[in-house]
Amino acid sequence: MAEIRILPQAVADKIAAGEVAERPAAVVKELVENSIDAGAERITVEIRSGGMKYIRIEDDGKGIPADELEFAFVRHATSKLREIDDLFCIQTMGFRGEALASICAVADVEVITKTPTAEEGVYMTLHHGVASEKQTIACNSGTTMIIENLFANVPARMKFMKKDATESGYVADVLARIALSKPKIAFKYICDGKEVFSTSGDGQLINVILNVYGMEFAKGTIEVNHEEHGVKVCGIVGKSELARGNRTKQTLFVNGRYIKNHVVSKVVEEAYRNILMTGRFPFFVLNIELSPEMVDVNVHPAKTEIKFANEKEVYEIIYHAVKNVLYERREDEITDSLVEKTEAYAPAKASKTVTQYPNHEYIRENLALGERKIIAEFIKNTIPEDVKREPLTFHSPSVENHEGKTDSIEIPSVEEIFDAEEETRIVGQLFDTYVIVEKGNEMFMIDQHAAHERKRFEILRKDYIENRVLGQVLLVPIVMETDNTEKQVISENIKLLENLGFAIDEFGGNSVIIRETPILADEGEIKSLLSEIVTILSEGRTSGLLSFEERMLDTISCKYAIKANKKLSTLEMEKLVEDVEELEKSGITTCPHGRPIKVVFTKREIEKMFKRIV
Ligand code: ADP
Ligand code: MG
């Protein structure tokens, strides 16, 4: 048996470095946070070759006193935390005294620093954690850190680095978020000699958005300013046009500190339900202010994940904050849009009550956009109770023809619009790929693969969340050859794979044996499913349309789902149509990748196409 030994300090430091400084962006984040803690008003970040070769952080903060300089690089050396009790009231960005020690263990570091009261500055270099003699140097107050050859002495970590452009993108992303959290600080980001962005430090969030994300984003924001039970939620949420296929434009701060919290993202997205298509993620920059005792920031070494003391209440407050502003905007827009649309029919003299009725076309269009609920509510609030029952007609002066007769515009009743009992008739299957359905005054085509994949995905996701995915036991287990990295990824993620329905064991050499799988399929299919999942696992938590877990669940659903180019029986088609209706009821109209499940043609549109009507 191996004897227990205490790790040599250098090894322990490298391990710790892996937690704090996992890639250049993480290093930049730690150093910039130090500059912020030092009260800097201007911070410049320059990187070369994705940050692997060179990172420079320059600030005009309070500097490090010359006689304390080497302590700054010692583990658990911090000027920010004296007593353990302080942990619960952290106001500064850093406090563990770990960042500099970790970074200098895996890179070459140069530091130049001067406090405002010192006559001259001090210069020191560290090679893999070993400091050189200090020298005096003439410089401005503040601190400059230069980090070179990151991970040069940790080849294993080096392997995990992506292309330079990807790493510099991560740096830009981290810095953008920090800049958004500190509109009063002027940031400049230079990558390979070119300035990527700079902010003015004028204190205006909207100006930071303009400088970092550009005009389109700056124009598409809605302000949030909400306070409830001592919790303040402020910042901006983006108009629906700014939604993206991933969450990279979502930024959350808690007491000014950049935080990742999946639940908060979900809560905000929930507030957008019925406004955004599934698979589209809203843009937001929100800061949640609450008393520091209500936050535990000590959950994650890089301090990017936190826990709230009374989570549920905080989430509810965030939901209200966002929902309120979106709803206000929605109502304004619907009214504006209706007035606009109906004013095209009705001249100004038309009475207001008439112009406020939604027209049929408008309702149809918005139904197609999945806004049933909002429209339903709108109708409920605007059409008097007694006229809701009957299809309603009203006279619009604008369509008065030359003979002085008036055409009437039909307003459908709420029941007519939302009536799901309308009869559904399956017309047939087209190209063995699309199911054609007639329903009331509509004809629609369903993409059989998209629909089935989504349905499977929803079921699987629910089971996964509730920890209920059941593996199918294979009668004959499958032995699969893997390469070294694949095998490592599999053994590191055995538990996660189990939750997805796989039971896998080692099988000598580079092979593994698959005993259970999430779906029953032939050997080739199961092997390719596992290797696709391993690829997702090794890519890690990159952003994209779907979350990391969702991508794996989707890979499984996709394999299981009815393919295109497959003939379906009437029974199968009926089941599919039912599934689609069920998905629509929960607002789902696309496959997990955002492609539409169904396209709709109204009878009117078809009649127009054939010029039966104009
Ligand atoms: P922490 O930030 O958790 O205290 P670090 O290892 O990041 O730990 O930094 C150690 C110490 O070095 C800090 O507590 C601070 O006193 C000092 N320091 C680091 N960077 C700067 C800077 N840019 N300006 C002034 N002081 C700094
Ligand atoms: Mg720090």
XYZ file of C-alpha atoms and ligand atoms in Angstrom:
642
model
C 0.000 0.000 0.000
C 1.211 3.502 -0.734
C 2.356 5.337 2.365
C 0.745 8.614 3.249
C 3.071 11.520 2.639
C 2.752 15.230 2.932
C 3.031 16.771 -0.487
C 6.095 18.895 -1.105
C 5.068 22.578 -0.970
C 5.785 23.081 -4.666
C 3.382 20.274 -5.620
C 0.708 21.498 -3.204
C 1.025 25.000 -4.635
C 0.620 23.742 -8.166
C -2.526 21.869 -7.164
C -3.939 24.929 -5.422
C -2.991 27.007 -8.457
C -5.163 24.753 -10.568
C -8.160 25.832 -8.512
C -7.544 29.555 -8.523
C -5.719 30.055 -11.779
C -7.199 27.510 -14.114
C -6.710 29.590 -17.257
C -5.527 33.066 -18.283
C -8.986 34.571 -17.807
C -9.019 33.383 -14.190
C -5.605 34.931 -13.591
C -6.790 38.228 -15.072
C -9.870 38.117 -12.905
C -7.883 37.638 -9.695
C -5.403 40.382 -10.550
C -8.057 42.874 -11.616
C -9.986 42.160 -8.428
C -6.849 42.940 -6.455
C -6.582 46.249 -8.315
C -10.198 47.042 -7.498
C -9.622 46.174 -3.842
C -6.650 48.542 -3.940
C -9.016 51.380 -4.833
C -7.826 51.768 -8.434
C -9.683 54.216 -10.678
C -7.949 53.170 -13.893
C -7.025 49.579 -14.752
C -5.322 48.442 -17.949
C -5.163 44.801 -18.970
C -2.911 43.729 -21.783
C -2.431 40.172 -22.972
C -0.534 38.418 -25.740
C -1.049 34.954 -27.211
C -4.249 34.333 -25.290
C -2.493 35.329 -22.070
C -0.271 32.260 -22.061
C 2.826 34.235 -22.984
C 2.077 37.577 -21.396
C -0.434 39.297 -19.121
C 0.030 42.829 -17.812
C -2.286 44.449 -15.287
C -1.599 48.052 -14.427
C -3.520 50.014 -11.825
C -3.365 53.361 -10.035
C -4.384 51.910 -6.686
C -2.824 52.220 -3.283
C 0.189 50.010 -4.083
C 1.956 47.509 -1.836
C 4.409 48.842 0.769
C 7.967 47.811 -0.202
C 8.598 45.937 3.046
C 5.448 43.826 2.604
C 5.955 42.955 -1.007
C 7.184 39.373 -0.644
C 4.364 38.544 1.814
C 1.809 39.319 -0.838
C 2.980 36.201 -2.681
C 2.832 33.886 0.317
C -0.174 31.575 0.611
C -2.888 32.772 2.988
C -1.224 36.169 3.150
C -3.884 38.801 2.846
C -4.323 42.324 4.064
C -8.071 41.962 3.895
C -9.068 39.413 6.481
C -7.932 39.453 10.083
C -10.405 37.379 12.011
C -12.445 34.399 11.032
C -15.620 36.396 11.808
C -14.741 38.770 9.012
C -15.484 35.982 6.576
C -19.180 36.667 6.894
C -18.974 40.352 6.169
C -16.649 40.372 3.199
C -16.845 43.591 1.232
C -13.628 43.221 -0.743
C -13.213 41.078 -3.842
C -10.433 38.831 -2.561
C -9.781 37.655 0.945
C -8.201 34.228 0.880
C -4.703 35.453 0.153
C -4.325 32.701 -2.376
C -4.293 34.279 -5.783
C -0.809 35.692 -5.970
C 0.742 32.618 -4.326
C -1.058 30.368 -6.805
C -0.226 32.433 -9.852
C 3.458 32.783 -9.052
C 3.729 29.006 -8.559
C 2.864 28.425 -12.204
C 4.382 31.414 -14.002
C 7.100 34.036 -14.053
C 5.942 37.196 -12.312
C 7.265 40.739 -12.351
C 5.849 43.338 -10.005
C 6.348 47.071 -9.844
C 4.531 48.923 -7.110
C 4.522 52.210 -5.237
C 2.327 53.542 -2.460
C 1.336 57.224 -2.777
C 3.438 58.172 0.254
C 6.613 56.322 -0.815
C 9.272 58.351 -2.609
C 10.103 55.645 -5.047
C 8.677 52.356 -6.169
C 9.946 48.828 -5.810
C 10.555 46.135 -8.420
C 10.733 42.388 -7.847
C 10.588 39.250 -9.996
C 9.529 35.751 -9.023
C 10.416 32.622 -10.925
C 8.069 29.749 -10.074
C 7.415 31.262 -6.679
C 11.020 32.118 -5.783
C 11.492 35.852 -5.333
C 14.524 37.859 -6.476
C 16.107 40.741 -4.553
C 13.964 43.858 -4.509
C 15.161 46.917 -6.389
C 14.012 50.504 -6.191
C 12.542 52.015 -9.310
C 11.028 55.349 -10.335
C 7.325 54.917 -11.129
C 3.827 56.276 -10.528
C 1.728 55.213 -7.564
C -0.063 51.957 -8.143
C 0.821 48.422 -9.089
C 1.806 46.692 -12.318
C 1.930 42.897 -12.462
C 3.373 41.092 -15.447
C 2.727 37.373 -15.714
C 4.732 35.456 -18.309
C 4.902 31.831 -19.465
C 1.782 30.771 -17.636
C 1.694 26.996 -16.918
C 5.032 26.490 -18.660
C 5.981 24.275 -15.711
C 2.616 22.434 -15.617
C 2.394 20.590 -18.949
C -0.760 18.741 -17.849
C -2.632 22.017 -17.472
C -1.145 23.393 -20.641
C -2.948 20.607 -22.501
C -6.312 21.963 -21.394
C -5.700 25.377 -22.902
C -7.616 26.227 -26.022
C -6.554 28.221 -29.039
C -5.126 31.668 -28.267
C -8.164 33.368 -29.764
C -10.475 31.367 -27.495
C -8.454 32.176 -24.390
C -8.356 35.894 -25.267
C -12.100 35.729 -25.779
C -12.497 34.381 -22.240
C -10.355 37.228 -20.956
C -12.497 39.765 -22.831
C -15.588 38.166 -21.359
C -14.352 38.263 -17.765
C -13.124 41.801 -18.113
C -16.346 42.980 -19.740
C -18.309 41.622 -16.804
C -16.025 43.232 -14.269
C -16.232 46.533 -16.175
C -20.037 46.248 -16.096
C -19.914 45.797 -12.335
C -17.724 48.855 -11.834
C -18.903 51.692 -14.069
C -16.893 54.120 -11.941
C -13.577 52.492 -12.892
C -12.005 53.135 -16.301
C -10.910 49.844 -17.882
C -8.834 49.278 -20.969
C -8.315 45.912 -22.616
C -5.510 45.414 -25.124
C -5.060 42.110 -26.912
C -2.038 41.399 -29.111
C -1.296 45.092 -29.439
C -4.850 46.143 -30.318
C -7.279 47.915 -28.031
C -10.416 45.766 -27.763
C -12.439 48.101 -25.572
C -12.107 50.816 -23.009
C -14.612 52.315 -20.609
C -14.644 55.858 -19.346
C -15.311 55.331 -15.660
C -18.086 57.943 -15.684
C -20.302 55.785 -13.465
C -22.982 55.134 -16.110
C -23.786 51.451 -16.701
C -25.316 52.275 -20.065
C -22.007 53.762 -21.233
C -20.137 50.636 -20.203
C -22.641 48.558 -22.198
C -22.099 50.869 -25.157
C -18.302 50.556 -24.960
C -18.202 46.847 -24.296
C -21.104 45.459 -26.355
C -21.836 48.262 -28.807
C -24.754 50.451 -29.814
C -27.266 47.705 -30.548
C -27.089 46.522 -26.958
C -26.971 49.968 -25.420
C -30.195 50.876 -27.227
C -32.017 47.688 -26.357
C -32.024 47.899 -22.592
C -34.818 48.254 -20.065
C -33.905 49.586 -16.651
C -34.586 47.532 -13.548
C -34.799 49.159 -10.168
C -36.638 47.198 -7.575
C -36.476 46.842 -3.824
C -38.298 44.369 -1.643
C -37.572 43.178 1.911
C -34.163 44.804 1.980
C -33.077 43.150 -1.281
C -32.299 45.556 -4.101
C -32.257 44.411 -7.722
C -30.983 46.951 -10.220
C -29.365 47.116 -13.609
C -30.823 46.390 -16.992
C -32.551 43.601 -18.882
C -32.424 43.393 -22.659
C -35.339 43.699 -25.050
C -36.311 40.422 -26.662
C -34.488 41.314 -29.919
C -31.206 41.093 -28.030
C -31.714 37.545 -26.837
C -28.978 35.165 -27.902
C -28.543 31.447 -28.321
C -26.359 31.232 -25.210
C -25.889 32.817 -21.820
C -22.677 34.728 -22.513
C -24.514 38.051 -22.346
C -25.892 37.447 -18.885
C -24.074 39.118 -16.052
C -24.960 38.905 -12.426
C -23.387 40.671 -9.509
C -24.056 40.215 -5.874
C -23.002 43.250 -3.883
C -20.910 44.316 -6.855
C -19.055 41.015 -7.138
C -19.334 39.048 -10.357
C -21.081 35.775 -9.610
C -22.234 32.728 -11.513
C -25.558 31.433 -10.375
C -27.461 29.163 -12.652
C -30.651 29.459 -10.676
C -30.744 33.236 -11.003
C -30.326 32.888 -14.787
C -33.217 30.454 -14.824
C -35.336 32.764 -12.680
C -34.730 35.691 -15.026
C -35.440 33.485 -18.038
C -38.661 32.374 -16.386
C -39.708 36.016 -16.250
C -39.234 36.099 -20.036
C -41.426 33.046 -20.581
C -43.796 33.633 -23.504
C -41.681 36.545 -24.643
C -38.695 34.552 -25.862
C -38.547 31.349 -27.827
C -37.122 28.389 -25.948
C -33.418 28.184 -26.504
C -33.091 31.978 -26.606
C -31.487 33.608 -23.589
C -32.112 37.174 -22.511
C -29.376 39.767 -22.161
C -29.116 41.152 -18.667
C -26.779 42.920 -16.306
C -28.188 42.795 -12.805
C -26.792 43.632 -9.439
C -28.365 42.222 -6.322
C -27.646 44.173 -3.181
C -28.330 42.496 0.093
C -26.796 42.441 3.498
C -23.453 40.550 3.316
C -24.509 38.124 6.058
C -27.104 36.768 3.675
C -24.428 35.568 1.261
C -21.930 32.763 1.577
C -19.168 33.449 -0.918
C -16.919 30.790 0.465
C -18.415 28.014 -1.620
C -16.056 28.144 -4.560
C -12.290 28.770 -4.524
C -12.531 31.351 -7.290
C -15.470 32.883 -5.416
C -17.664 32.899 -8.500
C -20.339 30.724 -6.986
C -22.345 31.739 -3.970
C -25.273 30.710 -1.860
C -28.016 32.954 -0.528
C -29.210 32.484 3.029
C -32.921 32.472 2.161
C -32.696 31.507 -1.460
C -36.358 31.167 -2.272
C -37.236 34.665 -1.177
C -34.304 36.181 -3.044
C -35.247 34.328 -6.235
C -38.822 35.505 -5.946
C -37.735 39.092 -5.570
C -35.503 38.820 -8.655
C -38.385 37.299 -10.609
C -40.723 40.134 -9.613
C -38.133 42.756 -10.462
C -37.692 41.494 -14.011
C -41.276 40.428 -14.653
C -42.565 43.838 -13.627
C -40.480 45.819 -16.099
C -41.067 43.339 -18.908
C -44.764 43.334 -18.307
C -44.986 47.107 -18.197
C -43.131 47.246 -21.493
C -45.246 44.490 -22.984
C -48.453 46.267 -22.137
C -47.193 49.548 -23.527
C -46.083 47.827 -26.688
C -49.271 45.926 -27.230
C -51.327 49.054 -26.782
C -49.009 51.070 -29.029
C -48.906 48.397 -31.626
C -52.670 47.947 -31.613
C -53.254 51.645 -31.852
C -50.756 51.810 -34.703
C -52.268 48.893 -36.533
C -55.846 49.953 -36.091
C -55.046 53.545 -36.841
C -53.996 52.380 -40.251
C -57.617 51.351 -40.686
C -59.210 54.038 -38.664
C -58.661 57.749 -39.136
C -58.053 59.876 -36.096
C -61.750 60.632 -35.652
C -62.521 56.982 -34.946
C -63.571 56.511 -31.397
C -60.921 55.207 -29.008
C -62.991 52.239 -27.922
C -63.095 50.966 -31.460
C -59.418 51.395 -32.141
C -58.469 49.449 -29.059
C -59.889 46.147 -30.199
C -57.238 43.777 -31.382
C -57.672 42.759 -34.975
C -57.711 39.206 -36.133
C -54.448 39.342 -38.058
C -52.671 40.828 -35.083
C -53.878 38.110 -32.791
C -52.895 35.398 -35.254
C -49.440 36.828 -35.708
C -48.855 37.015 -32.011
C -50.270 33.603 -31.389
C -47.673 32.349 -33.783
C -45.086 34.079 -31.650
C -46.270 32.075 -28.691
C -47.843 34.991 -26.895
C -51.159 33.361 -26.203
C -51.215 34.235 -22.556
C -50.521 37.905 -23.025
C -53.084 38.223 -25.777
C -55.619 36.280 -23.733
C -55.101 38.593 -20.845
C -55.254 41.577 -23.101
C -58.551 40.473 -24.538
C -59.879 39.700 -21.094
C -59.031 43.187 -19.936
C -60.123 45.120 -22.970
C -63.169 43.423 -24.415
C -66.241 43.812 -22.219
C -67.473 40.562 -20.689
C -70.787 40.460 -22.576
C -69.211 40.577 -26.010
C -66.639 37.900 -25.375
C -69.039 35.080 -25.901
C -70.147 35.928 -29.403
C -67.900 36.486 -32.375
C -67.892 40.234 -32.504
C -68.041 42.505 -35.481
C -67.511 46.184 -35.551
C -67.502 48.844 -38.186
C -64.388 50.623 -39.095
C -64.765 53.885 -40.987
C -61.553 53.335 -42.881
C -62.901 50.402 -44.803
C -65.984 52.288 -45.829
C -66.266 51.753 -49.546
C -67.449 54.162 -52.191
C -71.016 53.045 -52.032
C -70.983 54.068 -48.405
C -71.416 50.511 -47.205
C -69.162 49.278 -44.491
C -67.293 46.013 -44.403
C -67.130 44.419 -41.056
C -64.032 43.061 -39.425
C -64.521 39.895 -37.458
C -63.136 39.664 -34.006
C -63.026 36.070 -32.834
C -64.160 35.212 -29.356
C -61.625 34.172 -26.761
C -63.012 30.646 -26.979
C -62.618 30.657 -30.719
C -58.996 31.664 -30.500
C -58.004 29.344 -27.751
C -60.344 26.488 -28.390
C -58.204 23.353 -28.447
C -61.130 21.130 -29.286
C -61.053 22.176 -32.716
C -60.843 19.032 -34.763
C -57.417 17.815 -35.802
C -57.058 15.751 -38.952
C -53.861 14.148 -40.094
C -53.571 14.654 -43.815
C -50.470 12.543 -44.252
C -46.714 12.466 -44.327
C -44.585 14.415 -46.758
C -41.145 13.236 -47.942
C -41.209 10.741 -45.041
C -40.153 13.673 -42.856
C -43.035 16.103 -42.274
C -46.472 15.354 -40.890
C -49.215 17.477 -42.439
C -52.172 18.328 -40.255
C -55.387 20.260 -40.771
C -56.882 21.974 -37.760
C -59.706 24.487 -37.958
C -58.608 27.189 -40.306
C -54.976 26.126 -40.307
C -52.707 23.695 -42.030
C -49.443 22.849 -40.388
C -46.376 20.806 -41.073
C -44.501 19.163 -38.233
C -40.846 18.214 -38.540
C -41.036 14.686 -37.136
C -37.450 14.528 -35.927
C -37.456 17.981 -34.326
C -40.743 17.271 -32.558
C -39.810 13.861 -31.267
C -36.330 14.911 -30.220
C -37.801 17.770 -28.181
C -40.351 15.540 -26.548
C -37.694 12.969 -25.568
C -35.433 15.749 -24.409
C -38.078 17.226 -22.106
C -38.813 13.831 -20.570
C -35.153 13.003 -20.141
C -34.336 16.411 -18.701
C -37.112 16.098 -16.147
C -35.949 12.612 -15.181
C -32.382 13.831 -14.954
C -33.281 16.743 -12.706
C -35.283 14.414 -10.486
C -32.503 11.846 -10.594
C -34.728 9.265 -12.210
C -32.950 8.352 -15.442
C -32.974 4.597 -15.658
C -30.299 2.727 -17.514
C -31.307 -0.143 -19.772
C -29.364 -3.244 -18.865
C -27.614 -4.675 -21.901
C -27.933 -8.436 -22.285
C -24.506 -8.514 -23.815
C -22.309 -5.762 -22.392
C -20.322 -3.790 -24.924
C -16.552 -3.498 -24.723
C -15.297 -0.220 -26.109
C -11.736 0.779 -26.973
C -10.917 4.299 -25.890
C -7.818 6.407 -26.039
C -6.030 7.601 -22.926
C -7.851 10.903 -22.583
C -11.250 9.366 -23.267
C -10.674 6.753 -20.613
C -9.629 9.406 -18.141
C -12.677 11.527 -18.909
C -14.909 8.496 -18.423
C -13.373 7.526 -15.093
C -13.493 11.108 -13.832
C -17.168 11.389 -14.710
C -18.436 7.956 -13.762
C -21.080 9.403 -11.427
C -22.360 11.887 -13.967
C -22.540 9.161 -16.599
C -24.492 7.044 -14.124
C -26.996 9.857 -13.704
C -27.383 9.859 -17.470
C -28.214 6.157 -17.455
C -24.824 4.598 -18.203
C -23.161 1.883 -16.116
C -19.525 1.632 -17.172
C -16.552 -0.217 -15.702
C -12.847 -0.415 -16.414
C -11.923 -3.266 -18.674
C -8.141 -3.514 -18.778
C -5.812 -1.509 -20.963
C -7.633 1.297 -22.625
C -10.990 -0.450 -22.787
C -14.164 0.117 -20.836
C -17.188 -2.124 -20.558
C -20.664 -0.652 -20.971
C -23.269 -2.566 -18.988
C -26.201 -0.157 -19.011
C -27.145 2.601 -21.431
C -29.827 5.300 -21.486
C -31.300 3.897 -24.708
C -31.508 0.518 -26.296
C -29.787 0.664 -29.621
C -27.282 -1.357 -31.563
C -23.666 -1.565 -30.523
C -22.358 0.959 -33.036
C -24.975 3.495 -32.018
C -24.245 3.106 -28.296
C -20.508 3.459 -28.839
C -20.954 6.582 -30.891
C -23.366 7.971 -28.272
C -20.806 7.444 -25.508
C -17.986 8.980 -27.485
C -20.122 12.019 -28.351
C -20.875 12.449 -24.657
C -17.199 12.067 -23.786
C -16.426 14.826 -26.288
C -18.930 17.130 -24.597
C -17.439 16.252 -21.212
C -13.925 17.030 -22.343
C -14.942 20.291 -23.965
C -16.234 21.244 -20.539
C -18.708 23.876 -19.670
C -18.467 25.992 -22.771
C -21.310 28.260 -23.618
C -23.750 27.460 -26.357
C -27.418 27.144 -26.999
C -27.744 24.471 -24.345
C -26.149 24.042 -20.960
C -23.466 21.437 -20.489
C -25.823 18.782 -19.114
C -28.509 19.664 -21.619
C -26.099 19.053 -24.472
C -25.532 15.529 -23.228
C -29.220 14.928 -22.671
C -29.908 16.210 -26.143
C -27.304 13.897 -27.647
C -29.175 11.010 -26.066
C -32.609 12.291 -27.162
C -31.359 12.866 -30.674
C -30.150 9.270 -30.983
C -33.447 7.968 -29.683
C -35.751 10.202 -31.672
C -37.561 9.272 -34.878
C -35.300 10.229 -37.734
C -36.181 12.152 -40.838
C -36.792 9.931 -43.883
C -38.758 7.419 -41.889
C -42.262 6.342 -42.775
C -44.681 6.715 -39.867
C -47.902 4.850 -39.164
C -51.097 6.833 -38.565
C -50.855 5.924 -34.910
C -47.309 7.260 -34.693
C -48.360 10.464 -36.418
C -51.284 10.928 -34.029
C -49.000 10.471 -31.054
C -46.579 12.994 -32.494
C -49.303 15.603 -33.016
C -50.414 15.054 -29.423
C -46.838 15.510 -28.230
C -46.495 18.739 -30.172
C -49.714 20.084 -28.651
C -48.482 19.216 -25.203
C -45.132 20.931 -25.804
C -46.887 24.026 -27.096
C -48.968 24.202 -23.950
C -45.756 24.689 -22.018
C -44.587 27.278 -24.495
C -42.130 25.014 -26.334
C -42.077 25.514 -30.077
C -38.570 24.544 -31.138
C -36.241 21.566 -31.015
C -33.439 21.793 -28.419
C -31.267 23.532 -31.005
C -33.863 26.206 -31.679
C -35.219 24.933 -35.006
C -39.001 25.234 -35.301
C -41.039 22.116 -34.668
C -43.937 23.206 -36.826
C -44.794 25.753 -39.464
C -48.322 27.047 -39.876
C -50.247 28.206 -42.942
C -53.642 29.750 -42.401
C -56.479 29.068 -44.785
C -56.387 32.737 -45.632
C -52.704 32.592 -46.529
C -53.300 29.603 -48.763
C -56.244 31.340 -50.414
C -54.024 34.328 -51.006
C -51.340 32.151 -52.532
C -53.895 30.851 -55.022
C -55.234 34.361 -55.574
C -58.702 33.323 -54.479
C -58.625 36.422 -52.335
C -56.402 39.450 -52.505
P -6.267 38.408 -1.455
O -6.697 39.290 -2.573
O -7.215 37.281 -1.237
O -5.939 39.150 -0.212
P -4.010 37.885 -3.109
O -3.044 36.750 -3.140
O -4.807 38.133 -4.316
O -4.933 37.656 -1.859
O -3.226 39.193 -2.706
C -2.452 39.210 -1.549
C -2.286 40.625 -1.032
O -1.462 41.383 -1.913
C -3.570 41.421 -0.927
O -4.249 41.167 0.266
C -3.081 42.861 -1.040
O -2.668 43.316 0.218
C -1.845 42.748 -1.922
N -2.107 43.119 -3.313
C -2.253 42.281 -4.381
N -2.467 42.962 -5.532
C -2.477 44.274 -5.202
C -2.644 45.494 -5.961
N -2.870 45.490 -7.291
N -2.576 46.667 -5.284
C -2.355 46.673 -3.941
N -2.195 45.567 -3.189
C -2.248 44.382 -3.791
Mg -6.869 38.684 -4.500
